[in-house]
Coordinates of C-alpha atoms in Angstrom, one line a residue:
M1 CA 0.1 -0.2 -0.1
H2 CA 1.4 4.2 -0.8
D3 CA 0.5 6.8 0.4
V4 CA -0.1 8.6 -3.1
I5 CA -0.3 7.4 -6.5
I6 CA 0.1 9.9 -9.0
V7 CA -0.9 9.1 -12.4
G8 CA 0.9 11.8 -15.2
G9 CA 4.4 13.2 -15.0
G10 CA 4.1 16.5 -15.9
P11 CA 5.3 19.3 -14.2
A12 CA 2.1 18.6 -11.5
G13 CA 2.9 14.8 -11.0
L14 CA 6.9 15.6 -10.7
N15 CA 5.8 18.9 -8.0
A16 CA 3.6 16.8 -6.3
A17 CA 5.7 13.7 -6.1
L18 CA 9.0 16.6 -4.7
I19 CA 6.9 17.7 -1.8
L20 CA 5.4 14.3 -0.2
G21 CA 8.6 12.5 -1.4
R22 CA 10.6 15.5 1.6
A23 CA 7.5 14.3 3.9
R24 CA 8.7 11.1 3.7
R25 CA 5.4 9.3 2.4
R26 CA 5.1 6.3 -0.1
V27 CA 4.8 7.7 -3.3
L28 CA 3.7 5.6 -7.3
L29 CA 4.7 8.3 -9.5
C30 CA 3.1 6.3 -13.3
D31 CA 3.6 8.3 -16.4
A32 CA 2.8 7.2 -20.0
G33 CA 5.6 9.6 -22.1
S34 CA 2.1 11.5 -23.7
P35 CA 2.3 14.9 -22.9
R36 CA -0.4 17.3 -24.2
N37 CA 2.6 19.4 -25.0
A38 CA 5.2 16.5 -26.8
A39 CA 5.7 18.3 -29.9
T40 CA 6.2 22.0 -28.8
P41 CA 9.7 22.8 -29.3
R42 CA 9.3 25.0 -25.8
T43 CA 7.9 25.8 -22.3
W44 CA 7.4 29.1 -22.3
G45 CA 7.0 31.3 -18.7
L46 CA 8.3 28.5 -16.6
F47 CA 11.0 31.3 -14.3
T48 CA 14.9 30.3 -14.4
R49 CA 13.5 27.9 -17.1
D50 CA 12.5 29.6 -19.6
G51 CA 12.7 28.5 -22.9
T52 CA 13.6 24.3 -21.6
P53 CA 11.8 21.9 -23.8
P54 CA 9.1 20.2 -22.2
F55 CA 11.5 16.3 -22.2
D56 CA 14.5 18.3 -20.3
L57 CA 11.9 19.4 -17.7
R58 CA 10.9 16.8 -17.7
D59 CA 14.0 15.1 -17.3
R60 CA 15.1 16.9 -14.3
G61 CA 12.2 17.0 -12.3
R62 CA 12.9 13.4 -12.7
A63 CA 16.4 13.8 -11.4
D64 CA 14.7 15.8 -8.9
L65 CA 13.1 12.6 -7.3
A66 CA 16.2 10.8 -7.9
R67 CA 17.4 12.0 -3.9
Y68 CA 14.5 10.6 -2.2
D69 CA 13.6 6.7 -1.6
T70 CA 10.6 6.8 -0.7
V71 CA 9.4 8.3 -4.6
E72 CA 9.1 5.8 -6.8
C73 CA 9.0 6.5 -10.8
R74 CA 7.8 3.9 -13.8
D75 CA 7.6 4.7 -17.8
V76 CA 3.9 3.4 -18.0
G77 CA 0.3 3.9 -18.6
V78 CA -2.7 2.9 -16.2
A79 CA -5.6 1.3 -17.7
E80 CA -7.7 1.8 -14.8
A81 CA -8.3 3.2 -11.2
H82 CA -10.9 2.4 -8.8
R83 CA -12.4 3.5 -5.5
D84 CA -12.0 1.3 -2.3
P85 CA -13.0 1.3 1.1
D86 CA -9.1 2.7 2.1
G87 CA -8.5 4.2 -1.2
F88 CA -7.5 3.9 -4.4
T89 CA -6.4 0.7 -7.2
I90 CA -4.7 1.5 -9.8
V91 CA -4.7 -1.0 -13.0
Q92 CA -1.0 -0.5 -15.1
D93 CA -0.7 -0.7 -18.6
D94 CA 1.1 -4.0 -18.3
G95 CA -1.8 -5.5 -15.7
R96 CA -0.2 -5.4 -12.4
R97 CA -2.1 -3.5 -10.0
E98 CA -1.2 -1.3 -7.0
R99 CA -3.6 0.7 -4.3
A100 CA -2.8 3.6 -2.3
R101 CA -4.2 5.4 0.6
R102 CA -4.5 8.4 -1.9
L103 CA -4.3 9.2 -5.6
I104 CA -3.2 12.2 -7.4
L105 CA -4.8 12.7 -11.4
A106 CA -2.4 15.0 -13.3
T107 CA -3.5 13.3 -16.5
G108 CA -3.4 16.1 -18.1
L109 CA -5.5 16.9 -21.6
A110 CA -6.1 15.2 -25.1
Q111 CA -6.5 18.3 -27.5
D112 CA -8.7 17.5 -30.1
I113 CA -7.5 19.4 -32.9
P114 CA -9.8 20.3 -35.5
E115 CA -10.3 18.4 -38.8
I116 CA -8.9 20.9 -41.5
E117 CA -5.7 19.7 -43.3
G118 CA -2.4 21.6 -41.8
F119 CA -3.7 21.8 -38.0
D120 CA -2.0 19.2 -37.2
T121 CA 0.9 19.0 -39.4
Y122 CA 1.6 22.4 -37.2
W123 CA 0.7 21.8 -34.4
G124 CA 3.1 22.7 -31.0
T125 CA 5.0 25.1 -34.3
G126 CA 2.7 27.4 -35.7
V127 CA -0.8 26.2 -34.4
H128 CA -1.5 26.7 -30.5
S129 CA -3.8 27.7 -28.3
C130 CA -2.1 29.1 -25.8
P131 CA -1.6 33.2 -26.6
Y132 CA 0.2 33.5 -23.3
C133 CA 2.6 30.4 -24.5
D134 CA 3.0 31.7 -27.6
G135 CA 2.5 34.2 -28.7
F136 CA 5.8 36.1 -28.2
E137 CA 7.5 34.4 -31.0
V138 CA 5.4 35.4 -33.4
R139 CA 4.7 39.4 -31.8
D140 CA 4.1 41.9 -34.6
R141 CA 3.3 39.1 -37.6
P142 CA -0.2 37.8 -39.0
L143 CA -2.5 36.3 -36.6
V144 CA -4.9 34.0 -36.6
V145 CA -8.0 33.2 -35.1
Y146 CA -10.0 29.7 -34.8
G147 CA -13.6 30.3 -33.7
H148 CA -15.9 31.6 -33.3
G149 CA -19.1 33.5 -30.9
H150 CA -17.8 35.3 -27.9
G151 CA -14.9 32.9 -27.5
G152 CA -13.8 33.6 -30.8
C153 CA -13.5 37.1 -30.2
G154 CA -11.9 37.3 -26.9
L155 CA -9.4 35.4 -28.1
A156 CA -8.9 37.5 -31.2
L157 CA -8.8 40.1 -28.9
E158 CA -6.5 39.3 -26.4
L159 CA -3.9 38.6 -29.2
T160 CA -3.9 42.5 -30.3
G161 CA -1.3 42.8 -27.7
W162 CA 0.4 40.5 -29.0
S163 CA 0.3 42.0 -32.8
G164 CA -1.9 44.4 -35.1
D165 CA -2.1 42.4 -37.4
V166 CA -5.4 39.5 -36.2
T167 CA -8.0 37.6 -38.5
L168 CA -10.4 35.9 -36.8
C169 CA -12.2 33.2 -39.1
T170 CA -14.9 31.0 -38.3
N171 CA -15.0 28.1 -41.5
G172 CA -17.5 30.0 -43.7
E173 CA -19.8 29.7 -41.0
D174 CA -21.4 33.2 -39.8
G175 CA -20.0 32.4 -37.0
D176 CA -22.5 33.3 -33.9
L177 CA -20.7 36.6 -33.3
S178 CA -23.1 39.6 -32.0
D179 CA -23.9 42.4 -33.1
K180 CA -21.3 43.7 -29.8
D181 CA -18.7 41.4 -30.9
R182 CA -18.7 42.3 -34.4
D183 CA -18.2 46.6 -33.2
R184 CA -15.4 45.5 -30.5
L185 CA -13.6 43.2 -33.3
A186 CA -13.6 46.2 -35.7
R187 CA -12.8 49.5 -32.9
N188 CA -10.0 47.1 -32.5
G189 CA -8.8 46.3 -35.9
V190 CA -9.6 42.8 -36.0
R191 CA -10.7 41.4 -39.5
I192 CA -13.4 38.4 -39.5
V193 CA -13.3 36.4 -42.4
E194 CA -16.3 33.8 -42.3
T195 CA -15.6 31.7 -45.5
A196 CA -14.4 28.1 -45.4
I197 CA -11.2 27.8 -44.8
A198 CA -9.0 25.2 -47.5
R199 CA -6.2 24.7 -45.4
L200 CA -3.0 25.6 -43.9
E201 CA 0.2 26.1 -45.8
G202 CA 3.6 26.6 -45.2
D203 CA 7.2 25.8 -45.4
E204 CA 7.6 22.3 -43.8
A205 CA 8.9 24.8 -40.7
R206 CA 5.8 27.0 -40.4
P207 CA 2.9 28.0 -41.8
T208 CA 3.6 31.1 -44.0
C209 CA -0.8 31.7 -45.2
L210 CA -4.3 30.1 -44.1
R211 CA -6.1 29.3 -47.9
F212 CA -10.0 29.4 -48.7
Q213 CA -12.2 27.0 -50.3
D214 CA -12.7 30.5 -52.9
G215 CA -8.8 29.8 -53.7
T216 CA -8.0 33.4 -51.3
E217 CA -6.1 33.4 -48.4
I218 CA -4.3 35.1 -46.1
A219 CA -1.0 35.8 -44.5
C220 CA -0.4 33.4 -41.7
A221 CA 2.4 33.3 -39.3
A222 CA 0.6 31.5 -36.6
L223 CA -3.3 30.3 -35.6
F224 CA -4.3 30.2 -32.5
L225 CA -7.7 28.1 -31.8
M226 CA -10.3 28.7 -29.6
P227 CA -10.3 27.1 -26.8
F228 CA -12.0 24.4 -28.2
A229 CA -12.9 21.4 -25.4
C230 CA -10.0 19.1 -24.7
S231 CA -10.3 15.1 -24.3
P232 CA -9.5 14.2 -20.2
S233 CA -8.6 11.0 -19.1
P234 CA -10.9 8.3 -18.8
L235 CA -9.7 7.4 -14.8
I236 CA -11.8 11.0 -14.1
A237 CA -15.5 9.6 -15.4
Q238 CA -14.2 5.8 -14.2
L239 CA -13.7 7.1 -10.3
G240 CA -17.2 8.6 -10.7
C241 CA -15.9 12.6 -10.7
E242 CA -17.2 15.4 -11.4
L243 CA -16.6 16.9 -15.0
D244 CA -17.1 20.5 -17.2
E245 CA -18.4 18.9 -20.4
T246 CA -17.9 21.7 -22.4
R247 CA -14.1 22.5 -21.0
G248 CA -13.5 19.1 -20.0
V249 CA -11.9 19.7 -16.7
V250 CA -12.8 19.0 -13.6
P251 CA -14.1 21.6 -11.3
T252 CA -11.5 21.2 -8.8
R253 CA -12.2 22.7 -5.2
E254 CA -10.0 24.1 -2.5
Y255 CA -6.0 22.6 -2.7
E256 CA -7.4 20.4 -5.9
K257 CA -9.9 18.3 -4.2
T258 CA -12.5 16.3 -6.1
N259 CA -15.9 15.1 -5.1
V260 CA -14.8 12.2 -4.7
P261 CA -13.1 11.6 -1.2
G262 CA -9.4 11.0 -1.3
L263 CA -8.4 12.1 -4.9
Y264 CA -7.4 15.0 -6.3
V265 CA -6.8 16.6 -9.5
A266 CA -3.7 19.1 -10.3
G267 CA -2.6 20.6 -13.7
D268 CA -4.1 21.0 -16.2
A269 CA -7.4 18.7 -16.3
S270 CA -8.4 20.7 -13.4
R271 CA -10.2 24.4 -13.4
R272 CA -7.3 26.4 -13.1
V273 CA -4.9 28.2 -15.9
Q274 CA -2.6 26.0 -18.4
F275 CA 0.5 27.4 -17.5
A276 CA 2.8 24.6 -16.6
V277 CA 3.9 26.5 -13.9
V278 CA 0.2 26.9 -12.2
A279 CA 0.4 23.3 -13.2
A280 CA 2.7 23.2 -11.3
A281 CA 2.0 24.7 -7.7
E282 CA -1.8 22.5 -8.3
G283 CA 0.4 20.0 -8.1
A284 CA 2.3 21.1 -4.7
M285 CA -0.8 22.6 -2.9
A286 CA -2.3 18.4 -3.7
A287 CA 0.6 17.0 -1.6
F288 CA 0.8 19.6 0.7
A289 CA -3.0 19.3 1.3
I290 CA -2.2 15.2 1.8
N291 CA 0.2 15.3 3.4
A292 CA -1.9 17.8 6.2
E293 CA -4.4 14.6 6.2
F294 CA -1.8 11.6 6.6
V295 CA -0.7 13.6 9.6
A296 CA -4.2 14.7 11.4
E297 CA -5.1 11.0 11.2
A298 CA -1.8 9.5 12.2
T299 CA -1.8 11.7 15.0
R300 CA -5.6 12.5 16.9

């Protein structure tokens, strides 16, 4: 029986393991090694590590954990997770079962990419979801938002802080934009194109233009996806955890607690902004809360 099992070895999982290891708790961290940002060359916005490649960041995190003999890391996915009377049972992809008193899901999300030619080709190198993570590198260049409605309007307006050349593309739909949103976009110099998109073209390294089905095109140094629903880990549903169906995230409570006793969700799969530094902080908060529970149980 482990004290804590952590599923996911990104910033949230690694930092949770670090805090729990320093608290001398028996921890098993399971990591399938397929993060959402696998195609992203750099991780930005993380102080002292700004611009570090994602897998280098993970390697450094693993190296930090090596000094704590109560922490074990396994390169394996988790296929199942169940609540028990006294904790949780997981089933690894290799069939091995493990048990723990507490469970942290730091599984992140699987990005749903629109099925338009070129979008998957440039995912992580020219197609992005977060301007805070990737806007600076394409500042003052032609930027495109793929989206609709009030959410698409908001992302397009947000990008005006990085470029004066921003276009909102709705892919052949009316975009579900209110008159108020249209007026606001126009006042701030954001163009709206409602023609159906044919494909995103580029030079194999980065996108250069967005071509439409009527043969027209616009320059595009980077394309940002309106926050589309992402796919959460199936473990969340297996455990009976609440889920925000619109965003695909868990509406966590204080210290990343969920509606399931003993279950915590930290990182991109939880409700907060999806920054690496925030994910790491959430992992630390979950670890702190779990250790505090163990202390209370042992000293009552």
